């Protein structure tokens, strides 16, 4: 077998090296954080990669404080609600964009792209003022609304790409079989678009879950503060001690829902679900 | 079961393009009708208008005497088989076939019995629980047919249902589609660009060109009496031979020599006020090897001698190809047909003549042969309008 650029083993070795380098680059900070979370307070600055003495004290500490648990509930609630609304709205909008020719379609797509490009930081001050006037400041809707705004363009773009992949003829066939447009969408198009919907849901959820800017600017109390913002308010055992252990432990904990979310939906993102629909 | 009537049905797109122009077609109850024509002739648009997938710009479409222009596809009670089959990939074969019944809120027991029955007719019983992705092309095609027949619709619409199958399977499926239609006796409108399908399947054939209905009639009638050059060239394989000719005192001069037209042909041509310059059309089977014929049989035609370019022996017949010197027959319709079949690129000088000779012919490739053709079977066309001057309809 002819392989461009040397023998197969040499090629394999080079690629293995590159792969390891990439994975190490990405994972070492994460592993370092994990290592810190398992270290005792005294060992935080010992510069060892592996903790000399393993402890769960940091985890116990964050879960005993109301501050972190409350923030976790806020994070999960806000991210899930925002994801749900953004995906439902995004699905409808993307379907219309992919399938219909309506006046102002280009403008709609353009505006949604504009929103995605708009620097969020420039909106923080006006949003802060507006939300205080409207009484939305430091509430769940006060975070859910901006999250939906910024997640929607993302959702519309990913979903319309998926809808475009679904053969138009399937819908025509459903119509001929006696389906109303709503039935055709629900029974034929939606099941086929499911992988796309789940992919979009993951992306939107991660966006909401990771947000720090809005979370720190539009909240003031535990009523709506999410984990990324709450981390900044962690305090050490004394004022001379940095809460490195607790922050690391909290950082590890908030990574877990993301991993769970991705693994859960990954099984549903089955490639080639539409194969066999047309031709062959 | 239904009668479908197209009354001056026209489709004009918003950009002004005319896809179908004033089509008048009466489709009888239980009839198998074929819409045929080269790509872009408006046949699929016409089918989609009957289906309700495209709006009718003007004219009226009646199913069973009722105007259905404004009815949604689901209220027309028509089933359609798509070129791509359009099977629902997330449903099993059974669910695919049951889908129209489920939408019609038929109870489970009836759904099951109807699907099982359709599966039996189509030989799909052992595949009912499989997904479309795991089926072969022919099986998918049958599932698409099954989905159409389960609910006994008023009519079937088929949009080139066999064009994605390989050649051998296509011939098999063609026969089974024909049998199925006879068995169910449901009005069927079938779109194809393949003239063989058109000839073999339909009770009647509608030939379309550029959105205009050229001719409607039984396959044999269209073959024997094409209304114009386009139909003549489109129907039949190998196609009819066209030669430019001059008509003078009942004598026709072409690249093959001069012949006396039969009285029948001459009368028809005179009635149609044939111009001097005409295009003569002769079907390949109206030629014969002169050596195989006795003198009395030869009386009704003319014999010419030419060198055989290519000889193809099919076993039952021999196809001999000749080059006729001189001008090639030219008309807009012939140019369109040539463009559709892709034969514009062959670059032969002179006109190519295809003849079907008896298998006993002794013609040899590269050698001259004497070939006779039947003067009574010659058709004459007006080069400018394309009209058949010897149309006996």
PDB file of C-alpha atoms in Angstrom, chain B residues 38-289:
ATOM      1  CA  UNK B  38     -37.949  15.268 -22.701  1.00  0.00           C
ATOM      2  CA  UNK B  39     -36.776  16.919 -19.495  1.00  0.00           C
ATOM      3  CA  UNK B  40     -38.280  20.332 -18.917  1.00  0.00           C
ATOM      4  CA  UNK B  41     -41.396  19.636 -20.959  1.00  0.00           C
ATOM      5  CA  UNK B  42     -43.704  20.244 -17.997  1.00  0.00           C
ATOM      6  CA  UNK B  43     -44.756  16.662 -17.338  1.00  0.00           C
ATOM      7  CA  UNK B  44     -43.765  16.664 -13.669  1.00  0.00           C
ATOM      8  CA  UNK B  45     -45.338  20.078 -13.172  1.00  0.00           C
ATOM      9  CA  UNK B  46     -48.559  18.715 -14.613  1.00  0.00           C
ATOM     10  CA  UNK B  47     -48.425  15.759 -12.244  1.00  0.00           C
ATOM     11  CA  UNK B  48     -47.752  18.011  -9.269  1.00  0.00           C
ATOM     12  CA  UNK B  49     -50.730  20.137 -10.228  1.00  0.00           C
ATOM     13  CA  UNK B  50     -52.964  17.073 -10.276  1.00  0.00           C
ATOM     14  CA  UNK B  51     -51.494  16.099  -6.907  1.00  0.00           C
ATOM     15  CA  UNK B  52     -52.044  19.543  -5.458  1.00  0.00           C
ATOM     16  CA  UNK B  53     -48.378  20.108  -4.696  1.00  0.00           C
ATOM     17  CA  UNK B  54     -48.319  23.010  -7.135  1.00  0.00           C
ATOM     18  CA  UNK B  55     -50.971  25.633  -7.706  1.00  0.00           C
ATOM     19  CA  UNK B  56     -52.829  25.814 -10.970  1.00  0.00           C
ATOM     20  CA  UNK B  57     -52.401  29.284 -12.505  1.00  0.00           C
ATOM     21  CA  UNK B  58     -55.494  29.069 -14.657  1.00  0.00           C
ATOM     22  CA  UNK B  59     -57.876  26.457 -15.952  1.00  0.00           C
ATOM     23  CA  UNK B  60     -59.741  23.854 -14.018  1.00  0.00           C
ATOM     24  CA  UNK B  61     -58.888  20.429 -12.669  1.00  0.00           C
ATOM     25  CA  UNK B  62     -61.839  18.171 -11.976  1.00  0.00           C
ATOM     26  CA  UNK B  63     -61.744  14.837 -10.218  1.00  0.00           C
ATOM     27  CA  UNK B  64     -65.007  12.936 -10.474  1.00  0.00           C
ATOM     28  CA  UNK B  65     -66.684  16.025 -11.814  1.00  0.00           C
ATOM     29  CA  UNK B  66     -65.660  18.144  -8.851  1.00  0.00           C
ATOM     30  CA  UNK B  67     -63.394  21.145  -9.130  1.00  0.00           C
ATOM     31  CA  UNK B  68     -60.349  20.484  -6.945  1.00  0.00           C
ATOM     32  CA  UNK B  69     -58.091  23.446  -7.834  1.00  0.00           C
ATOM     33  CA  UNK B  70     -58.302  24.820  -4.309  1.00  0.00           C
ATOM     34  CA  UNK B  71     -58.216  21.519  -2.459  1.00  0.00           C
ATOM     35  CA  UNK B  72     -55.163  20.532  -0.425  1.00  0.00           C
ATOM     36  CA  UNK B  73     -53.411  17.318  -1.516  1.00  0.00           C
ATOM     37  CA  UNK B  74     -54.781  15.458   1.477  1.00  0.00           C
ATOM     38  CA  UNK B  75     -58.361  16.236   0.501  1.00  0.00           C
ATOM     39  CA  UNK B  76     -57.985  15.020  -3.069  1.00  0.00           C
ATOM     40  CA  UNK B  77     -57.630  11.355  -2.097  1.00  0.00           C
ATOM     41  CA  UNK B  78     -54.803  10.718  -4.511  1.00  0.00           C
ATOM     42  CA  UNK B  79     -51.677   8.684  -3.829  1.00  0.00           C
ATOM     43  CA  UNK B  80     -48.315   9.466  -5.326  1.00  0.00           C
ATOM     44  CA  UNK B  81     -45.174   7.449  -5.931  1.00  0.00           C
ATOM     45  CA  UNK B  82     -42.081   9.630  -6.084  1.00  0.00           C
ATOM     46  CA  UNK B  83     -39.021   9.178  -8.221  1.00  0.00           C
ATOM     47  CA  UNK B  84     -36.893   9.071  -5.076  1.00  0.00           C
ATOM     48  CA  UNK B  85     -39.523   6.866  -3.358  1.00  0.00           C
ATOM     49  CA  UNK B  86     -39.567   9.334  -0.416  1.00  0.00           C
ATOM     50  CA  UNK B  87     -39.839   6.590   2.193  1.00  0.00           C
ATOM     51  CA  UNK B  88     -39.812   7.713   5.813  1.00  0.00           C
ATOM     52  CA  UNK B  89     -36.390   6.529   6.979  1.00  0.00           C
ATOM     53  CA  UNK B  90     -37.294   6.399  10.673  1.00  0.00           C
ATOM     54  CA  UNK B  91     -40.217   4.062  10.111  1.00  0.00           C
ATOM     55  CA  UNK B  92     -40.218   0.365   9.280  1.00  0.00           C
ATOM     56  CA  UNK B  93     -41.738  -0.856   6.045  1.00  0.00           C
ATOM     57  CA  UNK B  94     -44.943  -1.677   7.904  1.00  0.00           C
ATOM     58  CA  UNK B  95     -45.107   1.793   9.473  1.00  0.00           C
ATOM     59  CA  UNK B  96     -44.365   3.409   6.132  1.00  0.00           C
ATOM     60  CA  UNK B  97     -47.224   1.607   4.487  1.00  0.00           C
ATOM     61  CA  UNK B  98     -49.547   2.162   7.440  1.00  0.00           C
ATOM     62  CA  UNK B  99     -48.816   5.898   7.596  1.00  0.00           C
ATOM     63  CA  UNK B 100     -51.632   7.086   5.270  1.00  0.00           C
ATOM     64  CA  UNK B 101     -54.097   4.846   7.088  1.00  0.00           C
ATOM     65  CA  UNK B 102     -52.982   6.094  10.500  1.00  0.00           C
ATOM     66  CA  UNK B 103     -53.481   9.666   9.346  1.00  0.00           C
ATOM     67  CA  UNK B 104     -56.946   8.708   8.172  1.00  0.00           C
ATOM     68  CA  UNK B 105     -57.578   7.399  11.709  1.00  0.00           C
ATOM     69  CA  UNK B 106     -58.306   3.849  10.589  1.00  0.00           C
ATOM     70  CA  UNK B 107     -58.507   1.362  13.467  1.00  0.00           C
ATOM     71  CA  UNK B 108     -55.528  -0.897  14.203  1.00  0.00           C
ATOM     72  CA  UNK B 109     -57.048  -4.157  13.014  1.00  0.00           C
ATOM     73  CA  UNK B 110     -57.991  -2.705   9.621  1.00  0.00           C
ATOM     74  CA  UNK B 111     -54.558  -1.091   9.267  1.00  0.00           C
ATOM     75  CA  UNK B 112     -52.899  -4.418   9.923  1.00  0.00           C
ATOM     76  CA  UNK B 113     -55.050  -6.349   7.490  1.00  0.00           C
ATOM     77  CA  UNK B 114     -54.694  -3.735   4.749  1.00  0.00           C
ATOM     78  CA  UNK B 115     -50.914  -3.496   5.129  1.00  0.00           C
ATOM     79  CA  UNK B 116     -50.593  -7.276   5.171  1.00  0.00           C
ATOM     80  CA  UNK B 117     -52.711  -7.522   2.072  1.00  0.00           C
ATOM     81  CA  UNK B 118     -50.685  -4.881   0.218  1.00  0.00           C
ATOM     82  CA  UNK B 119     -47.452  -6.518   1.351  1.00  0.00           C
ATOM     83  CA  UNK B 120     -48.667  -9.825  -0.038  1.00  0.00           C
ATOM     84  CA  UNK B 121     -49.523  -8.302  -3.413  1.00  0.00           C
ATOM     85  CA  UNK B 122     -46.103  -6.653  -3.569  1.00  0.00           C
ATOM     86  CA  UNK B 123     -44.172  -9.596  -2.126  1.00  0.00           C
ATOM     87  CA  UNK B 124     -42.934  -7.577   0.843  1.00  0.00           C
ATOM     88  CA  UNK B 125     -44.297  -9.725   3.678  1.00  0.00           C
ATOM     89  CA  UNK B 126     -40.888 -10.873   4.919  1.00  0.00           C
ATOM     90  CA  UNK B 127     -39.515  -7.306   4.893  1.00  0.00           C
ATOM     91  CA  UNK B 128     -42.300  -5.610   6.868  1.00  0.00           C
ATOM     92  CA  UNK B 129     -40.237  -5.012   9.996  1.00  0.00           C
ATOM     93  CA  UNK B 130     -37.135  -3.688   8.214  1.00  0.00           C
ATOM     94  CA  UNK B 131     -36.114  -0.085   7.777  1.00  0.00           C
ATOM     95  CA  UNK B 132     -35.939   1.406   4.249  1.00  0.00           C
ATOM     96  CA  UNK B 133     -32.158   1.857   4.579  1.00  0.00           C
ATOM     97  CA  UNK B 134     -31.770  -1.939   4.663  1.00  0.00           C
ATOM     98  CA  UNK B 135     -33.750  -2.566   1.504  1.00  0.00           C
ATOM     99  CA  UNK B 136     -32.608  -2.869  -2.088  1.00  0.00           C
ATOM    100  CA  UNK B 137     -33.715  -0.367  -4.709  1.00  0.00           C
ATOM    101  CA  UNK B 138     -36.408  -2.642  -6.068  1.00  0.00           C
ATOM    102  CA  UNK B 139     -37.780  -3.347  -2.601  1.00  0.00           C
ATOM    103  CA  UNK B 140     -37.896   0.357  -1.767  1.00  0.00           C
ATOM    104  CA  UNK B 141     -39.746   0.963  -4.969  1.00  0.00           C
ATOM    105  CA  UNK B 142     -42.295  -1.675  -3.974  1.00  0.00           C
ATOM    106  CA  UNK B 143     -42.701  -0.129  -0.519  1.00  0.00           C
ATOM    107  CA  UNK B 144     -43.424   3.204  -2.183  1.00  0.00           C
ATOM    108  CA  UNK B 145     -46.056   1.474  -4.310  1.00  0.00           C
ATOM    109  CA  UNK B 146     -47.423  -0.237  -1.220  1.00  0.00           C
ATOM    110  CA  UNK B 147     -47.825   3.053   0.582  1.00  0.00           C
ATOM    111  CA  UNK B 148     -49.840   4.267  -2.383  1.00  0.00           C
ATOM    112  CA  UNK B 149     -52.148   1.272  -2.725  1.00  0.00           C
ATOM    113  CA  UNK B 150     -53.068   0.591   0.943  1.00  0.00           C
ATOM    114  CA  UNK B 151     -55.753   3.203   1.141  1.00  0.00           C
ATOM    115  CA  UNK B 152     -57.497   2.590  -2.184  1.00  0.00           C
ATOM    116  CA  UNK B 153     -57.150   6.138  -3.440  1.00  0.00           C
ATOM    117  CA  UNK B 154     -59.124   7.583  -6.307  1.00  0.00           C
ATOM    118  CA  UNK B 155     -56.006   7.731  -8.436  1.00  0.00           C
ATOM    119  CA  UNK B 156     -52.288   6.962  -8.465  1.00  0.00           C
ATOM    120  CA  UNK B 157     -49.746   9.475  -9.617  1.00  0.00           C
ATOM    121  CA  UNK B 158     -46.305   8.134 -10.435  1.00  0.00           C
ATOM    122  CA  UNK B 159     -43.360  10.399 -11.052  1.00  0.00           C
ATOM    123  CA  UNK B 160     -40.736   8.395 -12.939  1.00  0.00           C
ATOM    124  CA  UNK B 161     -40.996   5.590 -10.391  1.00  0.00           C
ATOM    125  CA  UNK B 162     -38.617   3.266 -12.195  1.00  0.00           C
ATOM    126  CA  UNK B 163     -35.853   5.634 -13.224  1.00  0.00           C
ATOM    127  CA  UNK B 164     -33.653   4.858 -10.207  1.00  0.00           C
ATOM    128  CA  UNK B 165     -33.589   1.146 -10.866  1.00  0.00           C
ATOM    129  CA  UNK B 166     -31.008  -0.663 -12.936  1.00  0.00           C
ATOM    130  CA  UNK B 167     -31.980  -1.693 -16.450  1.00  0.00           C
ATOM    131  CA  UNK B 168     -32.909  -5.302 -15.744  1.00  0.00           C
ATOM    132  CA  UNK B 169     -34.972  -4.534 -12.664  1.00  0.00           C
ATOM    133  CA  UNK B 170     -36.690  -1.720 -14.519  1.00  0.00           C
ATOM    134  CA  UNK B 171     -38.042  -4.139 -17.112  1.00  0.00           C
ATOM    135  CA  UNK B 172     -39.294  -6.481 -14.374  1.00  0.00           C
ATOM    136  CA  UNK B 173     -40.887  -3.681 -12.390  1.00  0.00           C
ATOM    137  CA  UNK B 174     -42.458  -2.292 -15.535  1.00  0.00           C
ATOM    138  CA  UNK B 175     -44.346  -5.527 -15.978  1.00  0.00           C
ATOM    139  CA  UNK B 176     -45.386  -5.658 -12.337  1.00  0.00           C
ATOM    140  CA  UNK B 177     -46.569  -2.034 -12.348  1.00  0.00           C
ATOM    141  CA  UNK B 178     -48.653  -2.828 -15.395  1.00  0.00           C
ATOM    142  CA  UNK B 179     -50.105  -5.965 -13.792  1.00  0.00           C
ATOM    143  CA  UNK B 180     -50.804  -4.168 -10.544  1.00  0.00           C
ATOM    144  CA  UNK B 181     -52.646  -1.400 -12.342  1.00  0.00           C
ATOM    145  CA  UNK B 182     -54.791  -3.893 -14.245  1.00  0.00           C
ATOM    146  CA  UNK B 183     -55.494  -5.776 -11.031  1.00  0.00           C
ATOM    147  CA  UNK B 184     -56.514  -2.677  -9.061  1.00  0.00           C
ATOM    148  CA  UNK B 185     -58.125  -0.876 -12.019  1.00  0.00           C
ATOM    149  CA  UNK B 186     -57.315   2.483 -10.448  1.00  0.00           C
ATOM    150  CA  UNK B 187     -56.887   5.570 -12.607  1.00  0.00           C
ATOM    151  CA  UNK B 188     -53.137   6.089 -12.956  1.00  0.00           C
ATOM    152  CA  UNK B 189     -51.137   9.006 -14.264  1.00  0.00           C
ATOM    153  CA  UNK B 190     -47.554   8.013 -14.907  1.00  0.00           C
ATOM    154  CA  UNK B 191     -44.759  10.415 -15.782  1.00  0.00           C
ATOM    155  CA  UNK B 192     -41.701   9.210 -17.627  1.00  0.00           C
ATOM    156  CA  UNK B 193     -39.093  10.445 -20.069  1.00  0.00           C
ATOM    157  CA  UNK B 194     -38.522   6.948 -21.338  1.00  0.00           C
ATOM    158  CA  UNK B 195     -40.472   6.287 -24.503  1.00  0.00           C
ATOM    159  CA  UNK B 196     -40.229   2.502 -24.005  1.00  0.00           C
ATOM    160  CA  UNK B 197     -42.118   2.798 -20.719  1.00  0.00           C
ATOM    161  CA  UNK B 198     -44.600   5.058 -22.424  1.00  0.00           C
ATOM    162  CA  UNK B 199     -45.180   2.574 -25.232  1.00  0.00           C
ATOM    163  CA  UNK B 200     -45.448  -0.523 -23.065  1.00  0.00           C
ATOM    164  CA  UNK B 201     -47.372   0.689 -20.019  1.00  0.00           C
ATOM    165  CA  UNK B 202     -50.063   3.066 -21.012  1.00  0.00           C
ATOM    166  CA  UNK B 203     -53.549   2.790 -22.340  1.00  0.00           C
ATOM    167  CA  UNK B 204     -52.950   6.233 -23.733  1.00  0.00           C
ATOM    168  CA  UNK B 205     -49.898   8.429 -24.017  1.00  0.00           C
ATOM    169  CA  UNK B 206     -49.691  12.210 -23.762  1.00  0.00           C
ATOM    170  CA  UNK B 207     -46.634  13.632 -25.480  1.00  0.00           C
ATOM    171  CA  UNK B 208     -45.524  16.991 -24.115  1.00  0.00           C
ATOM    172  CA  UNK B 209     -43.039  19.485 -25.445  1.00  0.00           C
ATOM    173  CA  UNK B 210     -42.256  22.810 -23.837  1.00  0.00           C
ATOM    174  CA  UNK B 211     -45.459  22.750 -21.806  1.00  0.00           C
ATOM    175  CA  UNK B 212     -47.667  22.080 -24.805  1.00  0.00           C
ATOM    176  CA  UNK B 213     -49.560  18.864 -25.368  1.00  0.00           C
ATOM    177  CA  UNK B 214     -48.391  17.573 -28.739  1.00  0.00           C
ATOM    178  CA  UNK B 215     -50.606  14.554 -29.112  1.00  0.00           C
ATOM    179  CA  UNK B 216     -52.760  12.237 -27.049  1.00  0.00           C
ATOM    180  CA  UNK B 217     -53.536   8.717 -28.123  1.00  0.00           C
ATOM    181  CA  UNK B 218     -52.884   5.029 -27.733  1.00  0.00           C
ATOM    182  CA  UNK B 219     -49.215   4.062 -28.042  1.00  0.00           C
ATOM    183  CA  UNK B 220     -49.800   2.271 -31.336  1.00  0.00           C
ATOM    184  CA  UNK B 221     -51.730   5.198 -32.779  1.00  0.00           C
ATOM    185  CA  UNK B 222     -48.968   7.623 -31.818  1.00  0.00           C
ATOM    186  CA  UNK B 223     -46.424   5.317 -33.363  1.00  0.00           C
ATOM    187  CA  UNK B 224     -48.304   4.901 -36.623  1.00  0.00           C
ATOM    188  CA  UNK B 225     -49.756   8.393 -36.894  1.00  0.00           C
ATOM    189  CA  UNK B 226     -47.545  10.949 -35.172  1.00  0.00           C
ATOM    190  CA  UNK B 227     -49.113  14.395 -35.365  1.00  0.00           C
ATOM    191  CA  UNK B 228     -45.782  16.108 -35.924  1.00  0.00           C
ATOM    192  CA  UNK B 229     -42.045  15.682 -36.241  1.00  0.00           C
ATOM    193  CA  UNK B 230     -41.523  15.827 -32.497  1.00  0.00           C
ATOM    194  CA  UNK B 231     -43.847  12.935 -31.702  1.00  0.00           C
ATOM    195  CA  UNK B 232     -42.507  10.991 -34.668  1.00  0.00           C
ATOM    196  CA  UNK B 233     -38.940  11.381 -33.480  1.00  0.00           C
ATOM    197  CA  UNK B 234     -39.700  10.836 -29.802  1.00  0.00           C
ATOM    198  CA  UNK B 235     -41.794   7.682 -30.063  1.00  0.00           C
ATOM    199  CA  UNK B 236     -40.008   4.606 -31.342  1.00  0.00           C
ATOM    200  CA  UNK B 237     -36.600   3.088 -30.740  1.00  0.00           C
ATOM    201  CA  UNK B 238     -34.497   3.237 -32.802  1.00  0.00           C
ATOM    202  CA  UNK B 239     -36.020   6.526 -33.861  1.00  0.00           C
ATOM    203  CA  UNK B 240     -37.660   7.244 -37.173  1.00  0.00           C
ATOM    204  CA  UNK B 241     -35.276   8.231 -39.986  1.00  0.00           C
ATOM    205  CA  UNK B 242     -35.710  11.750 -41.274  1.00  0.00           C
ATOM    206  CA  UNK B 243     -34.523  12.854 -44.696  1.00  0.00           C
ATOM    207  CA  UNK B 244     -35.015  16.162 -46.448  1.00  0.00           C
ATOM    208  CA  UNK B 245     -36.910  15.697 -49.665  1.00  0.00           C
ATOM    209  CA  UNK B 246     -38.555  17.473 -52.552  1.00  0.00           C
ATOM    210  CA  UNK B 247     -42.103  16.779 -53.573  1.00  0.00           C
ATOM    211  CA  UNK B 248     -42.965  17.108 -57.251  1.00  0.00           C
ATOM    212  CA  UNK B 249     -45.894  15.592 -59.180  1.00  0.00           C
ATOM    213  CA  UNK B 250     -46.375  12.860 -56.612  1.00  0.00           C
ATOM    214  CA  UNK B 251     -42.674  12.010 -56.771  1.00  0.00           C
ATOM    215  CA  UNK B 252     -40.493  12.333 -53.720  1.00  0.00           C
ATOM    216  CA  UNK B 253     -36.765  12.917 -54.200  1.00  0.00           C
ATOM    217  CA  UNK B 254     -34.519  12.287 -51.246  1.00  0.00           C
ATOM    218  CA  UNK B 255     -30.915  11.263 -50.684  1.00  0.00           C
ATOM    219  CA  UNK B 256     -32.141   7.714 -51.324  1.00  0.00           C
ATOM    220  CA  UNK B 257     -33.317   8.489 -54.830  1.00  0.00           C
ATOM    221  CA  UNK B 258     -36.698   9.308 -56.253  1.00  0.00           C
ATOM    222  CA  UNK B 259     -39.803   7.340 -55.523  1.00  0.00           C
ATOM    223  CA  UNK B 260     -43.430   7.466 -56.486  1.00  0.00           C
ATOM    224  CA  UNK B 261     -45.651   7.953 -53.459  1.00  0.00           C
ATOM    225  CA  UNK B 262     -48.516   5.572 -52.997  1.00  0.00           C
ATOM    226  CA  UNK B 263     -51.962   6.908 -53.805  1.00  0.00           C
ATOM    227  CA  UNK B 264     -52.897   6.991 -50.124  1.00  0.00           C
ATOM    228  CA  UNK B 265     -49.871   9.088 -49.175  1.00  0.00           C
ATOM    229  CA  UNK B 266     -50.233  11.342 -52.189  1.00  0.00           C
ATOM    230  CA  UNK B 267     -53.895  12.070 -51.459  1.00  0.00           C
ATOM    231  CA  UNK B 268     -53.157  12.884 -47.836  1.00  0.00           C
ATOM    232  CA  UNK B 269     -50.284  15.142 -48.808  1.00  0.00           C
ATOM    233  CA  UNK B 270     -52.391  16.959 -51.367  1.00  0.00           C
ATOM    234  CA  UNK B 271     -55.198  17.467 -48.883  1.00  0.00           C
ATOM    235  CA  UNK B 272     -52.732  18.918 -46.428  1.00  0.00           C
ATOM    236  CA  UNK B 273     -51.393  21.255 -49.156  1.00  0.00           C
ATOM    237  CA  UNK B 274     -47.884  19.945 -48.771  1.00  0.00           C
ATOM    238  CA  UNK B 275     -45.108  22.402 -49.690  1.00  0.00           C
ATOM    239  CA  UNK B 276     -42.386  21.495 -52.182  1.00  0.00           C
ATOM    240  CA  UNK B 277     -39.708  21.042 -49.573  1.00  0.00           C
ATOM    241  CA  UNK B 278     -40.614  18.380 -47.033  1.00  0.00           C
ATOM    242  CA  UNK B 279     -39.015  16.100 -44.490  1.00  0.00           C
ATOM    243  CA  UNK B 280     -39.640  12.442 -45.186  1.00  0.00           C
ATOM    244  CA  UNK B 281     -39.819  10.056 -42.247  1.00  0.00           C
ATOM    245  CA  UNK B 282     -39.385   6.296 -42.538  1.00  0.00           C
ATOM    246  CA  UNK B 283     -39.355   3.893 -39.593  1.00  0.00           C
ATOM    247  CA  UNK B 284     -36.417   1.430 -39.528  1.00  0.00           C
ATOM    248  CA  UNK B 285     -38.701  -1.606 -39.867  1.00  0.00           C
ATOM    249  CA  UNK B 286     -40.106  -0.359 -43.157  1.00  0.00           C
ATOM    250  CA  UNK B 287     -36.808  -1.166 -44.843  1.00  0.00           C
ATOM    251  CA  UNK B 288     -35.917  -4.636 -46.044  1.00  0.00           C
ATOM    252  CA  UNK B 289     -33.048  -6.375 -47.735  1.00  0.00           C
TER     253      UNK B 289
END
